[in-house]
Short mmCIF file of C-alpha atoms in Angstrom, two decimals:
data_model
loop_
_atom_site.label_atom_id
_atom_site.label_comp_id
_atom_site.label_asym_id
_atom_site.label_seq_id
_atom_site.Cartn_x
_atom_site.Cartn_y
_atom_site.Cartn_z
CA UNK A 22 7.91 -23.56 91.91
CA UNK A 23 8.33 -22.94 95.58
CA UNK A 24 12.10 -23.33 95.21
CA UNK A 25 12.24 -20.85 92.33
CA UNK A 26 10.27 -18.26 94.29
CA UNK A 27 12.74 -18.53 97.20
CA UNK A 28 15.70 -17.89 94.82
CA UNK A 29 13.91 -14.92 93.32
CA UNK A 30 13.23 -13.46 96.80
CA UNK A 31 16.79 -14.12 97.83
CA UNK A 32 18.08 -12.31 94.74
CA UNK A 33 15.86 -9.28 95.25
CA UNK A 34 16.71 -9.17 98.95
CA UNK A 35 20.47 -9.30 98.00
CA UNK A 36 20.02 -6.54 95.40
CA UNK A 37 18.16 -4.38 97.81
CA UNK A 38 20.91 -4.95 100.51
CA UNK A 39 23.69 -4.00 97.96
CA UNK A 40 21.75 -0.99 96.94
CA UNK A 41 21.35 0.26 100.51
CA UNK A 42 25.10 -0.32 101.15
CA UNK A 43 26.00 1.60 98.07
CA UNK A 44 23.78 4.47 99.09
CA UNK A 45 25.31 4.63 102.55
CA UNK A 46 28.91 4.72 101.02
CA UNK A 47 27.79 7.51 98.64
CA UNK A 48 26.31 9.58 101.49
CA UNK A 49 29.54 9.32 103.53
CA UNK A 50 31.57 10.28 100.45
CA UNK A 51 29.31 13.33 99.86
CA UNK A 52 29.81 14.39 103.46
CA UNK A 53 33.57 14.08 103.19
CA UNK A 54 33.52 16.05 99.91
CA UNK A 55 31.45 18.87 101.57
CA UNK A 56 33.79 19.04 104.51
CA UNK A 57 36.83 19.09 102.16
CA UNK A 58 35.33 21.98 100.05
CA UNK A 59 34.50 23.94 103.23
CA UNK A 60 37.97 23.56 104.49
CA UNK A 61 39.45 24.67 101.10
CA UNK A 62 37.14 27.64 101.20
CA UNK A 63 38.19 28.66 104.78
CA UNK A 64 41.93 28.28 103.79
CA UNK A 65 41.47 30.44 100.68
CA UNK A 66 39.61 33.11 102.54
CA UNK A 67 42.12 33.23 105.40
CA UNK A 68 44.98 33.45 102.86
CA UNK A 69 43.46 36.13 100.55
CA UNK A 70 41.26 38.06 102.92
CA UNK A 71 42.98 38.94 106.26
CA UNK A 72 40.67 39.63 109.14
CA UNK A 73 39.25 43.14 109.28
CA UNK A 74 40.50 45.36 112.14
CA UNK A 75 38.26 48.36 112.63
CA UNK A 76 40.39 51.28 114.00
CA UNK A 77 39.14 53.62 116.59
CA UNK A 78 39.86 57.11 115.20
CA UNK A 79 38.12 58.73 112.23
CA UNK A 80 41.39 59.24 110.28
CA UNK A 81 42.19 55.56 110.53
CA UNK A 82 38.72 54.61 109.23
CA UNK A 83 39.14 57.00 106.33
CA UNK A 84 42.55 55.50 105.53
CA UNK A 85 41.01 51.99 105.67
CA UNK A 86 38.23 53.04 103.36
CA UNK A 87 40.75 54.49 100.90
CA UNK A 88 42.73 51.23 100.91
CA UNK A 89 39.62 49.30 100.34
CA UNK A 90 38.48 51.52 97.43
CA UNK A 91 41.86 51.21 95.83
CA UNK A 92 41.65 47.42 96.12
CA UNK A 93 38.15 47.53 94.63
CA UNK A 94 39.35 49.65 91.75
CA UNK A 95 42.20 47.27 91.06
CA UNK A 96 39.82 44.24 91.10
CA UNK A 97 37.37 46.05 88.75
CA UNK A 98 40.15 46.95 86.34
CA UNK A 99 41.28 43.29 86.32
CA UNK A 100 37.70 42.19 85.72
CA UNK A 101 37.24 44.73 82.90
CA UNK A 102 40.49 43.53 81.27
CA UNK A 103 39.42 39.88 81.50
CA UNK A 104 35.99 40.63 80.06
CA UNK A 105 37.58 42.46 77.18
CA UNK A 106 40.00 39.52 76.55
CA UNK A 107 37.06 37.18 76.58
CA UNK A 108 35.22 39.39 74.13
CA UNK A 109 38.24 39.57 71.86
CA UNK A 110 38.81 35.79 71.85
CA UNK A 111 35.12 35.19 71.27
CA UNK A 112 35.26 37.58 68.24
CA UNK A 113 38.39 35.82 66.97
CA UNK A 114 36.75 32.45 67.34
CA UNK A 115 33.72 33.59 65.37
CA UNK A 116 35.91 35.03 62.59
CA UNK A 117 37.97 31.79 62.51
CA UNK A 118 34.75 29.70 62.37
CA UNK A 119 33.41 31.88 59.53
CA UNK A 120 36.71 31.40 57.59
CA UNK A 121 36.49 27.71 58.24
CA UNK A 122 32.97 27.62 56.97
CA UNK A 123 33.89 29.65 53.91
CA UNK A 124 36.87 27.32 53.19
CA UNK A 125 34.73 24.28 53.33
CA UNK A 126 32.41 25.85 50.71
CA UNK A 127 29.25 25.21 52.58
CA UNK A 128 27.44 28.47 51.87
CA UNK A 129 23.93 29.05 52.85
CA UNK A 130 22.04 29.05 49.56
CA UNK A 131 19.31 31.54 49.10
CA UNK A 132 15.96 30.30 47.95
CA UNK A 133 15.85 30.54 44.18
CA UNK A 134 12.79 31.41 42.16
CA UNK A 135 11.99 29.84 38.84
CA UNK A 136 12.75 31.93 35.75
CA UNK A 137 11.50 31.06 32.34
CA UNK A 138 14.37 31.26 29.94
CA UNK A 139 14.98 29.76 26.59
CA UNK A 140 17.97 27.61 25.95
CA UNK A 141 19.53 30.33 23.73
CA UNK A 142 19.10 32.88 26.58
CA UNK A 143 20.73 30.42 28.97
CA UNK A 144 23.71 29.89 26.72
CA UNK A 145 23.95 33.58 26.12
CA UNK A 146 23.95 34.25 29.81
CA UNK A 147 26.55 31.51 30.59
CA UNK A 148 28.91 32.01 27.63
CA UNK A 149 28.36 35.61 26.74
CA UNK A 150 29.73 36.64 23.38
CA UNK A 151 31.07 33.13 22.70
CA UNK A 152 27.55 31.87 22.07
CA UNK A 153 27.20 31.14 18.37
CA UNK A 154 25.22 27.79 18.37
CA UNK A 155 21.48 28.22 17.90
CA UNK A 156 19.58 26.05 20.22
CA UNK A 157 16.10 26.78 18.86
CA UNK A 158 14.69 23.26 18.93
CA UNK A 159 11.40 24.23 17.30
CA UNK A 160 13.27 25.52 14.19
CA UNK A 161 15.07 22.18 13.93
CA UNK A 162 11.81 20.17 13.96
CA UNK A 163 10.24 19.11 10.73
CA UNK A 164 7.28 21.02 9.68
CA UNK A 165 4.22 18.93 9.41
CA UNK A 166 1.24 20.39 7.68
CA UNK A 167 -1.98 19.37 9.44
CA UNK A 168 -5.39 19.72 8.11
CA UNK A 169 -7.59 21.77 10.25
CA UNK A 170 -10.88 19.95 10.76
CA UNK A 171 -14.03 21.74 11.68
CA UNK A 172 -14.21 20.12 15.08
CA UNK A 173 -10.73 21.30 16.07
CA UNK A 174 -11.45 24.77 14.85
CA UNK A 175 -14.60 24.86 17.02
CA UNK A 176 -12.67 23.68 20.05
CA UNK A 177 -10.01 26.32 19.40
CA UNK A 178 -12.48 29.10 18.99
CA UNK A 179 -14.38 28.23 22.13
CA UNK A 180 -11.35 29.32 24.14
CA UNK A 181 -8.57 27.26 25.57
CA UNK A 182 -7.72 28.16 29.09
CA UNK A 183 -4.02 27.61 28.27
CA UNK A 184 -4.14 30.17 25.65
CA UNK A 185 -1.82 33.21 26.20
CA UNK A 186 -0.66 31.78 29.51
CA UNK A 187 2.97 32.94 28.86
CA UNK A 188 1.70 36.42 28.18
CA UNK A 189 -0.27 36.52 31.40
CA UNK A 190 2.64 35.24 33.57
CA UNK A 191 4.71 37.68 35.57
CA UNK A 192 4.09 41.25 36.45
CA UNK A 193 3.89 42.45 32.82
CA UNK A 194 1.02 40.05 32.13
CA UNK A 195 -0.84 41.11 35.19
CA UNK A 196 -0.40 44.67 34.18
CA UNK A 197 -1.80 43.95 30.72
CA UNK A 198 -4.77 42.11 32.36
CA UNK A 199 -5.62 45.16 34.37
CA UNK A 200 -5.22 47.45 31.42
CA UNK A 201 -7.56 45.39 29.31
CA UNK A 202 -10.24 45.12 31.97
CA UNK A 203 -10.56 48.77 32.59
#
């Protein structure tokens, strides 16, 4: 086990040494990068911004101010034009994205509410005047006569909570409930 511990220690020491060497190399690269950026900045400024010579007389100072104002105006116009171009392209992109979205057919579906509708009403809504088939399923069922027993009649008379549930659903039913209560 002593031999294995030595190997582990050597491996961790080597890892730490490699890590420190890598950090030193990265630090020197960062310094070189900063120096290069600074020299590029100074070169750009010396090329585009000549040194300022402040004249001695009042007229020369006013002329210099006029020149500076004209340069500022030109820069502002260019900035405004670029902003307008960016806004225009952004609007075009939004329009194209909307067209693409529409062409794909992925519309945002609104939340639908349930509507009670008979099969006949659905067919009439879908087919319009073409609807001739009667889908009244209850009419097609066989009629079975059932003998009413006394027990069932008593239960029916007591009051079934499901009774008239369709009449009370919706706004019409609520209106009827309020009218009957008062």
